[in-house]
Each structure stands twice: as C-alpha cells, then as structure tokens.
PDB file of N, CA and C in Angstrom:
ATOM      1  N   UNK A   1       0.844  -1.186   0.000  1.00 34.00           N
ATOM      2  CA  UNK A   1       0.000   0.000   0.000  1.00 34.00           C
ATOM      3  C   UNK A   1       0.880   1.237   0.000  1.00 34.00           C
ATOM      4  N   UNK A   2       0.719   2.303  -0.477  1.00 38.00           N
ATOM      5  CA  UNK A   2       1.557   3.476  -1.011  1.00 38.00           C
ATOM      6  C   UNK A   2       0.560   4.685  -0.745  1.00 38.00           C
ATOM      7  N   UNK A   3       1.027   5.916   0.292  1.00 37.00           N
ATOM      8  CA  UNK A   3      -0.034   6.828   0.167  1.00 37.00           C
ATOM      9  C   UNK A   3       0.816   7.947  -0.374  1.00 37.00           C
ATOM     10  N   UNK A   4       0.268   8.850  -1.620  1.00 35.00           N
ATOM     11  CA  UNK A   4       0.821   9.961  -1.639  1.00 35.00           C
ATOM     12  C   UNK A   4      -0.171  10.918  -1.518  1.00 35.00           C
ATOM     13  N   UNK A   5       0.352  11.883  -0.917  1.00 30.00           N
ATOM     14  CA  UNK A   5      -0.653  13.462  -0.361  1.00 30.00           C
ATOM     15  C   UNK A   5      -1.485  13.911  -1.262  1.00 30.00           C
ATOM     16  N   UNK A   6      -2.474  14.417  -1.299  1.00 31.00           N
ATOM     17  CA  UNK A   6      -3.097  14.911  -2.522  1.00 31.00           C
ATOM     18  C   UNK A   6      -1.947  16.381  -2.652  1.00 31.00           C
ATOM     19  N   UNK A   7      -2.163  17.068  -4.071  1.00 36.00           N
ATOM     20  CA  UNK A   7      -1.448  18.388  -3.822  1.00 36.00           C
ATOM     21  C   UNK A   7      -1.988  19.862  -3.492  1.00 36.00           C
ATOM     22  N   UNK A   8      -3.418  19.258  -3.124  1.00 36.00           N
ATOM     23  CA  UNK A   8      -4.209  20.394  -2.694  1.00 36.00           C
ATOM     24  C   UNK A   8      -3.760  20.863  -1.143  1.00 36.00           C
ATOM     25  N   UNK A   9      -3.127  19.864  -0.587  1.00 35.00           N
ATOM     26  CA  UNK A   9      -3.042  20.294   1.036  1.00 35.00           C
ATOM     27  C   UNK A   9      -2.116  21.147   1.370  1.00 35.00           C
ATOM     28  N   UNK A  10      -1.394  21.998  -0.316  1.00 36.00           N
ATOM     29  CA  UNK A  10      -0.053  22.937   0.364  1.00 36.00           C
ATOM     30  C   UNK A  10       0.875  22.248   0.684  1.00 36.00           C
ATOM     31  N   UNK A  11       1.711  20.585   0.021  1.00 38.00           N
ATOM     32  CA  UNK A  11       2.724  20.656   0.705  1.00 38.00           C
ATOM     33  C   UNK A  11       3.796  20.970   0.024  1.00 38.00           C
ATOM     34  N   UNK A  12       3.120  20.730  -1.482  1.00 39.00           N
ATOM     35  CA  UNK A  12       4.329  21.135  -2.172  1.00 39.00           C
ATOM     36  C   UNK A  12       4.549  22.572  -2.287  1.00 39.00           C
ATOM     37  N   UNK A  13       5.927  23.079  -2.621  1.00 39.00           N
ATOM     38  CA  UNK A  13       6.905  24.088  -2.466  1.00 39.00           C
ATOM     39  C   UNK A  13       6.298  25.161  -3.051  1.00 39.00           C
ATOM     40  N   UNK A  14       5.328  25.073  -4.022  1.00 40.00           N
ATOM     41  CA  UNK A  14       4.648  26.289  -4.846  1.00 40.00           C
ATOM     42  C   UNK A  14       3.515  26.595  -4.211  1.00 40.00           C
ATOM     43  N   UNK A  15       3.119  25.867  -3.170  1.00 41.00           N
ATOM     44  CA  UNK A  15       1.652  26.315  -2.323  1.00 41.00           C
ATOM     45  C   UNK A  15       1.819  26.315  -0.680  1.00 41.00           C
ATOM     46  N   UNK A  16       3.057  26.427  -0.267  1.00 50.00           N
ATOM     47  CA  UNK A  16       3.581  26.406   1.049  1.00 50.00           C
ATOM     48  C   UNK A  16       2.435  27.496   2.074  1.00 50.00           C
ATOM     49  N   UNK A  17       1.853  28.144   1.195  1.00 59.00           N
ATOM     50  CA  UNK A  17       1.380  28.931   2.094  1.00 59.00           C
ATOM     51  C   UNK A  17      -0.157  28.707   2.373  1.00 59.00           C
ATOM     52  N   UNK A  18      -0.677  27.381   1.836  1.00 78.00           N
ATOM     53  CA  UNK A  18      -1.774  26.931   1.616  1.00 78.00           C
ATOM     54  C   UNK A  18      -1.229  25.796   2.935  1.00 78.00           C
ATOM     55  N   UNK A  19      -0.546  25.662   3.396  1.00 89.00           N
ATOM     56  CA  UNK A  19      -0.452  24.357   4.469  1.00 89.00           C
ATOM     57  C   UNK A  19      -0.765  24.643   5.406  1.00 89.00           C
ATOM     58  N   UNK A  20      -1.977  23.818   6.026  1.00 94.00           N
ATOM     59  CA  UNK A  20      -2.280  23.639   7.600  1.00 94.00           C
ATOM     60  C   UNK A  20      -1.217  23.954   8.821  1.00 94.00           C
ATOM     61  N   UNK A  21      -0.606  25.160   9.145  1.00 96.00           N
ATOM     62  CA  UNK A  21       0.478  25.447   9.637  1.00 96.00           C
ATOM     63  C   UNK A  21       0.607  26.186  11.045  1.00 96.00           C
ATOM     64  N   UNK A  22      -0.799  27.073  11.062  1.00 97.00           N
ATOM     65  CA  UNK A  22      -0.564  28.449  11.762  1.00 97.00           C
ATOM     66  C   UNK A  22      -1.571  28.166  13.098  1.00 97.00           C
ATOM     67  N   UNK A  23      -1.143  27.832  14.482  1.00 98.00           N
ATOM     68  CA  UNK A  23      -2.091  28.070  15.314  1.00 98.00           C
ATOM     69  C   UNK A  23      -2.236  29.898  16.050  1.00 98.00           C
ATOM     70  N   UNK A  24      -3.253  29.674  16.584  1.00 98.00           N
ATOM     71  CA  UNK A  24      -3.150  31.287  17.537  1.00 98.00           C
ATOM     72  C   UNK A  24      -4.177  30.519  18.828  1.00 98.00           C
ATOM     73  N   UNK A  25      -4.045  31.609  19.777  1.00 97.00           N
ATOM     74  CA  UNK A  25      -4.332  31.693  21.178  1.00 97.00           C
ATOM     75  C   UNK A  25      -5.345  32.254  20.766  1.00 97.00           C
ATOM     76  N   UNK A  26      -7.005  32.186  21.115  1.00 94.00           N
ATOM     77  CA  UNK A  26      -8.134  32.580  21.123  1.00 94.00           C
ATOM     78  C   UNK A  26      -8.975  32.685  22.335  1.00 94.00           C
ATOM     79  N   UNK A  27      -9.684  32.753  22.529  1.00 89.00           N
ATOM     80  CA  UNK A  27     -10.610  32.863  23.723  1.00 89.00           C
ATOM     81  C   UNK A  27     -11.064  31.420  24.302  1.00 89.00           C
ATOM     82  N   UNK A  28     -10.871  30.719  23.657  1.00 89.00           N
ATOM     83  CA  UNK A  28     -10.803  29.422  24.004  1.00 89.00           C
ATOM     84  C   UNK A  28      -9.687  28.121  24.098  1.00 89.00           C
ATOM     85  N   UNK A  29      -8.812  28.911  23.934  1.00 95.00           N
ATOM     86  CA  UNK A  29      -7.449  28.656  23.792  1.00 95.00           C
ATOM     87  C   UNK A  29      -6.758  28.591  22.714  1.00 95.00           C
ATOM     88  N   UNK A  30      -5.869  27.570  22.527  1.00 96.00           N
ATOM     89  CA  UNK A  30      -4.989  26.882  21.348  1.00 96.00           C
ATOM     90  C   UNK A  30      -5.828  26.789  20.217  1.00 96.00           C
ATOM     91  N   UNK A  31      -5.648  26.881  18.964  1.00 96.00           N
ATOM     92  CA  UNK A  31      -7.262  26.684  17.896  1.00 96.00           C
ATOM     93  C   UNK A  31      -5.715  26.370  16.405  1.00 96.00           C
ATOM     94  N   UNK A  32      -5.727  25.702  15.864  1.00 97.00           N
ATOM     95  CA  UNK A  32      -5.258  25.460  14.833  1.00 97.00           C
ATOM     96  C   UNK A  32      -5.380  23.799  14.482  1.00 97.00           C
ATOM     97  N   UNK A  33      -4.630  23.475  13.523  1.00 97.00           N
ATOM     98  CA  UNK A  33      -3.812  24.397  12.458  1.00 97.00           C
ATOM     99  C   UNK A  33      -4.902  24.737  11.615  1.00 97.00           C
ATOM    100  N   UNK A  34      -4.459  26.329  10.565  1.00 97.00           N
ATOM    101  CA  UNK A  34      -4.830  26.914   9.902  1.00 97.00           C
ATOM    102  C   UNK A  34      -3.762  27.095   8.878  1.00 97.00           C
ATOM    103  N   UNK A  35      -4.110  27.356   7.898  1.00 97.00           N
ATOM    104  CA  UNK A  35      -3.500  27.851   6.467  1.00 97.00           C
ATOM    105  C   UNK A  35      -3.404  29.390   6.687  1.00 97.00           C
ATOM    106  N   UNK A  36      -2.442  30.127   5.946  1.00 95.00           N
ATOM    107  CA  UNK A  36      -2.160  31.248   6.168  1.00 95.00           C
ATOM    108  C   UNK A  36      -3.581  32.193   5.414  1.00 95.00           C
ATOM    109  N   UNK A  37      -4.056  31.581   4.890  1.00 94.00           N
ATOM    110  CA  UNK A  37      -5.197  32.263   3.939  1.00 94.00           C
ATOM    111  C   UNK A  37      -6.433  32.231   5.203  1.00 94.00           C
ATOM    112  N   UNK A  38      -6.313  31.097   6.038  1.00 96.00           N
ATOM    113  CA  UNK A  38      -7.588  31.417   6.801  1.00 96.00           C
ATOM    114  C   UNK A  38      -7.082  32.319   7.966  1.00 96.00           C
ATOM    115  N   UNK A  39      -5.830  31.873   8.204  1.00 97.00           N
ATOM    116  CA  UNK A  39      -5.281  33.276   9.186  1.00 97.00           C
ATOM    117  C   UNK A  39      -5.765  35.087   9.004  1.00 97.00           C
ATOM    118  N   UNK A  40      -5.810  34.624   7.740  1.00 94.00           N
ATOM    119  CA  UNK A  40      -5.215  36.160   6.941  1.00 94.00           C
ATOM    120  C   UNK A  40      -7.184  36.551   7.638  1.00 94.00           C
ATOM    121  N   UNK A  41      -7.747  35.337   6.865  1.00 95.00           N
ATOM    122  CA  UNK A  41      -9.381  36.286   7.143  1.00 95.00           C
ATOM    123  C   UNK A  41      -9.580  36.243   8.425  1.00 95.00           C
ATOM    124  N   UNK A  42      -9.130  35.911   9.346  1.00 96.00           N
ATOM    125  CA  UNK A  42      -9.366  35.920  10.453  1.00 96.00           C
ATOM    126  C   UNK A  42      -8.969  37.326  11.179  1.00 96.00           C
ATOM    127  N   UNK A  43      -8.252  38.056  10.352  1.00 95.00           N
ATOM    128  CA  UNK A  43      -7.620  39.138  10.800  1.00 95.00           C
ATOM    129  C   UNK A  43      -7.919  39.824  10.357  1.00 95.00           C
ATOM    130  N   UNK A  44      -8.736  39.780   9.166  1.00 92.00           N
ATOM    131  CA  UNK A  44      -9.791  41.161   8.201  1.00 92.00           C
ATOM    132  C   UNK A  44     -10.803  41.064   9.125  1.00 92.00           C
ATOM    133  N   UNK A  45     -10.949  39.423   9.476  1.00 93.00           N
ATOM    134  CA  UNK A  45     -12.287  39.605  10.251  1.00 93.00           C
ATOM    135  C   UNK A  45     -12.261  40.026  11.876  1.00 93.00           C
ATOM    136  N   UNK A  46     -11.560  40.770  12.028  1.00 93.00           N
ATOM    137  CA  UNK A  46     -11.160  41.193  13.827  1.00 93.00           C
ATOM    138  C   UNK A  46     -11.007  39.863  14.851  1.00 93.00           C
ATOM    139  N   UNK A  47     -10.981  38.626  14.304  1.00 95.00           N
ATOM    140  CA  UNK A  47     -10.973  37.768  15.236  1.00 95.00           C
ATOM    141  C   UNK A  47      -9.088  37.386  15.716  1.00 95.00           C
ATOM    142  N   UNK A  48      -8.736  37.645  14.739  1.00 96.00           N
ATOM    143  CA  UNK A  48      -7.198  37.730  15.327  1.00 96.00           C
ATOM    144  C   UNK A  48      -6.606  39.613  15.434  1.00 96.00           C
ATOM    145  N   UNK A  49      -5.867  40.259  15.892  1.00 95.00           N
ATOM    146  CA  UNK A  49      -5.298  41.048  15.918  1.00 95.00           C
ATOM    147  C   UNK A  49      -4.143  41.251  16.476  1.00 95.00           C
ATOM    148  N   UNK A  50      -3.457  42.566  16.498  1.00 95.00           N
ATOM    149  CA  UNK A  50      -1.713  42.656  16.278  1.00 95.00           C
ATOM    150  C   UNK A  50      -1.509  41.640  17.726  1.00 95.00           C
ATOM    151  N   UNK A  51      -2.351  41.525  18.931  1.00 96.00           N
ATOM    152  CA  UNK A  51      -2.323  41.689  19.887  1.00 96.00           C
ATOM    153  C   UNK A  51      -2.378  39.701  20.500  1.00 96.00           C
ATOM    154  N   UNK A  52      -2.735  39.033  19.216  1.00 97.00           N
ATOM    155  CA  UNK A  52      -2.914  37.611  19.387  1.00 97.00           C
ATOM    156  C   UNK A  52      -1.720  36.858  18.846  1.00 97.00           C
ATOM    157  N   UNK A  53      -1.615  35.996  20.203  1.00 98.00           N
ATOM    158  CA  UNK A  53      -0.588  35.052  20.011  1.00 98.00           C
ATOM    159  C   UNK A  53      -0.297  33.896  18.709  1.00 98.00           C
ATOM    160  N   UNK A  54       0.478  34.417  17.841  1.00 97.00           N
ATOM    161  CA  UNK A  54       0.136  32.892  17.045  1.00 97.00           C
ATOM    162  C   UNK A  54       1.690  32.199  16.616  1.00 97.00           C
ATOM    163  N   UNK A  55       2.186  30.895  16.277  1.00 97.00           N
ATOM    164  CA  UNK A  55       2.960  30.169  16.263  1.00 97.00           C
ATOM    165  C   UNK A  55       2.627  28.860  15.113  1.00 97.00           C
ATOM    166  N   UNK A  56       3.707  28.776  14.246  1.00 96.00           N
ATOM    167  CA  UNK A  56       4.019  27.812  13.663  1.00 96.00           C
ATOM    168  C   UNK A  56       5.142  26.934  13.483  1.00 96.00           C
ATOM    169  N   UNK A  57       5.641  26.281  13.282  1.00 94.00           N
ATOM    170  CA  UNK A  57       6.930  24.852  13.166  1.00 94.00           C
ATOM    171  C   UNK A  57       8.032  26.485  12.565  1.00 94.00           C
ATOM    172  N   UNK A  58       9.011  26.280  13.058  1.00 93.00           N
ATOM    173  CA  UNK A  58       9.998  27.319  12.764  1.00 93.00           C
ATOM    174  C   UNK A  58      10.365  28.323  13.607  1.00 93.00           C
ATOM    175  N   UNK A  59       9.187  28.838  14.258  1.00 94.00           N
ATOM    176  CA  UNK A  59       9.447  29.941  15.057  1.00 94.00           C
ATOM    177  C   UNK A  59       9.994  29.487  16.500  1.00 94.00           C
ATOM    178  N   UNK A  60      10.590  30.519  17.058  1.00 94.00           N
ATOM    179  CA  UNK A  60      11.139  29.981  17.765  1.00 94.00           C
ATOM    180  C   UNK A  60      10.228  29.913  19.131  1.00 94.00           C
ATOM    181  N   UNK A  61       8.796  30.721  19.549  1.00 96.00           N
ATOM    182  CA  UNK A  61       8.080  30.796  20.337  1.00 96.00           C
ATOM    183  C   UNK A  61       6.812  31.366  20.481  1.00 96.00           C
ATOM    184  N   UNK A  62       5.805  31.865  20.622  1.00 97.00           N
ATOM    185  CA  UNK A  62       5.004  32.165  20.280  1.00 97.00           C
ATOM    186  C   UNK A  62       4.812  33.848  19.807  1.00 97.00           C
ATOM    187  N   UNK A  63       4.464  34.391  19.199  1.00 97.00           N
ATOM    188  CA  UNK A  63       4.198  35.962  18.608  1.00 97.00           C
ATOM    189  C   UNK A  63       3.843  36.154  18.735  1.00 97.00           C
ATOM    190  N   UNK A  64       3.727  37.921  19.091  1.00 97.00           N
ATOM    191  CA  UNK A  64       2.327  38.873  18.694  1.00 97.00           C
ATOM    192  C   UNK A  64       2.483  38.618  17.218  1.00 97.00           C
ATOM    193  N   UNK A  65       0.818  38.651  16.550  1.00 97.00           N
ATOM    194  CA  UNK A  65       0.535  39.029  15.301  1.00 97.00           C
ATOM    195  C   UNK A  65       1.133  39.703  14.723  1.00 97.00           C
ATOM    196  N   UNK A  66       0.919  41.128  15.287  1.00 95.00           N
ATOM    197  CA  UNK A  66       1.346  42.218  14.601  1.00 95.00           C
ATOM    198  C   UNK A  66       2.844  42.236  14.375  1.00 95.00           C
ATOM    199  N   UNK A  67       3.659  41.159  15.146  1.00 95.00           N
ATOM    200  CA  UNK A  67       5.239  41.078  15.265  1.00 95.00           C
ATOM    201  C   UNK A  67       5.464  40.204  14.152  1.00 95.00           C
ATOM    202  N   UNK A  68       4.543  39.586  13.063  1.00 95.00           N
ATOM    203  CA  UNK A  68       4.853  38.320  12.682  1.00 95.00           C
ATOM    204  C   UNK A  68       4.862  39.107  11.078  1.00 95.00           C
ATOM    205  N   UNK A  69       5.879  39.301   9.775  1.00 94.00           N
ATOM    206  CA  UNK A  69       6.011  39.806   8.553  1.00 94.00           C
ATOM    207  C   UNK A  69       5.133  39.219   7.840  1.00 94.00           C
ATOM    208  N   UNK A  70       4.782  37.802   8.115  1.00 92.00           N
ATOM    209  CA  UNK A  70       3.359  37.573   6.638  1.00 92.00           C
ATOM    210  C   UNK A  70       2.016  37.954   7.069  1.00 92.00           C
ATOM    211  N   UNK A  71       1.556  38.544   8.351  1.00 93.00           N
ATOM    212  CA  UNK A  71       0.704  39.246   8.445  1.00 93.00           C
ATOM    213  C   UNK A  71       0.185  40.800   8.746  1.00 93.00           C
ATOM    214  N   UNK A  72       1.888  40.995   8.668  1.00 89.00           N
ATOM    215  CA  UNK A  72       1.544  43.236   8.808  1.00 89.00           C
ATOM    216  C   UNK A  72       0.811  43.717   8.237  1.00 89.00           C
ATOM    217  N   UNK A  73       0.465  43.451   6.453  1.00 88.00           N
ATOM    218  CA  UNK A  73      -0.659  43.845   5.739  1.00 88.00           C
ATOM    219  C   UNK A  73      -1.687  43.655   5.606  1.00 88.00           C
ATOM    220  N   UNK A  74      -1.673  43.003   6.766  1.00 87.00           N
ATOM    221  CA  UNK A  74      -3.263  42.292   6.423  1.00 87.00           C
ATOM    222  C   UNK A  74      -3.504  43.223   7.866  1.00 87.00           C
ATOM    223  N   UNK A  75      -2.787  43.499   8.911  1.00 88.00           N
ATOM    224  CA  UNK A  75      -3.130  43.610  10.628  1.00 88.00           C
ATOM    225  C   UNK A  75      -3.232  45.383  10.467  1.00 88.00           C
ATOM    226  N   UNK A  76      -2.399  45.766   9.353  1.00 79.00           N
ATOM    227  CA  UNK A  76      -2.105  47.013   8.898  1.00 79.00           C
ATOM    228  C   UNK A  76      -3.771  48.054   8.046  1.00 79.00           C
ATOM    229  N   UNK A  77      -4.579  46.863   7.397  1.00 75.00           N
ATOM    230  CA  UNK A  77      -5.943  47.446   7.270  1.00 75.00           C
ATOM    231  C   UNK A  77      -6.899  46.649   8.179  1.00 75.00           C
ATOM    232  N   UNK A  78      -6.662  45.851   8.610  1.00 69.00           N
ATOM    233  CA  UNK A  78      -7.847  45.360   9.754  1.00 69.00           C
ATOM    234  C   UNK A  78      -8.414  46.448  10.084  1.00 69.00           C
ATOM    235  N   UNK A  79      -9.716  46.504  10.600  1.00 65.00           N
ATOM    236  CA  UNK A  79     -10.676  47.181  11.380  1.00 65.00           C
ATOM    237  C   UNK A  79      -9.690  47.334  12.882  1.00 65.00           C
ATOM    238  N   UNK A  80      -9.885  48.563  13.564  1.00 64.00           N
ATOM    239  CA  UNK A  80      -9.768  48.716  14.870  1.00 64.00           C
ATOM    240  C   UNK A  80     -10.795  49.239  15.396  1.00 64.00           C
ATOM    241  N   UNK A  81     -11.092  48.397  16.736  1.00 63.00           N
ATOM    242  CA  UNK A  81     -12.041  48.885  17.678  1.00 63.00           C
ATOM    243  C   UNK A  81     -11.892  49.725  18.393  1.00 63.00           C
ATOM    244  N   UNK A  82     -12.888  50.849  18.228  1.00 62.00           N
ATOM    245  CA  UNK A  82     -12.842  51.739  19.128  1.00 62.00           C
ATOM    246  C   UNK A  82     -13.453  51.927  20.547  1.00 62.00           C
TER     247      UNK A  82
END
C-alpha cells in the first residue's frame, strides 16, 4: 500500500502557504492548524489582531501578530475597535 498526499493540502513548495500550519491563542485557547489564507481572514475579520498570540513549526516561540512579517498587511488594514 503506497499513500501519496493529494497536492491540494499545500505541501508542495509552490503552495507552502496553503499548508495547515498556523495556530493562535483565542478565547478558548490553542485553535489550529490553519493555512495562512484562513489566518489572513481571520484578521480582516477582527478575530485575530496585532495583539494575538500565534505560532508555527519554525518559530522559535510564540508571537504577537502584529510582530509576525506575513501578516503586517493584512493587521495594517484590519478594522480597529474603538
């Protein structure tokens, strides 16, 4: 028996950013993995901000958002609450 990945799941090298990768700290705690694309709406959608912890395989510990370079532009037009 032989399994190979489908190539929809982001693992190969041209869709790295499509891979199940990214947790964050939420109100209910730990919540991942996520793909950077659902990260991203999560942060148009005010549910993540500069201010939420998130971490993936590489880093060395957990982040502010707003500290993390593949999401400044996205944390950069988010909505802020006033």
């Amino acid at each position: 028996f032989s399994h190979t990945a489908p190539k929809d799941i982001g693992r190969d090298e041209g869709r790295l950013s499509n891979a199940a990768e990214w947790y964050y700290i939420g109100h209910y705690g730990q919540l991942g993995p996520l793909t950077l694309d659902q990260m991203e709406d999560l942060i148009v959608g005010g549910v993540i901000d500069r201010e939420t912890y998130v971490w993936k395989q590489g880093l060395p510990d957990w982040q502010l958002a707003g500290k993390v370079p593949a999401f400044e532009s996205y944390i950069a037009t988010a909505p802020v609450e006033i």
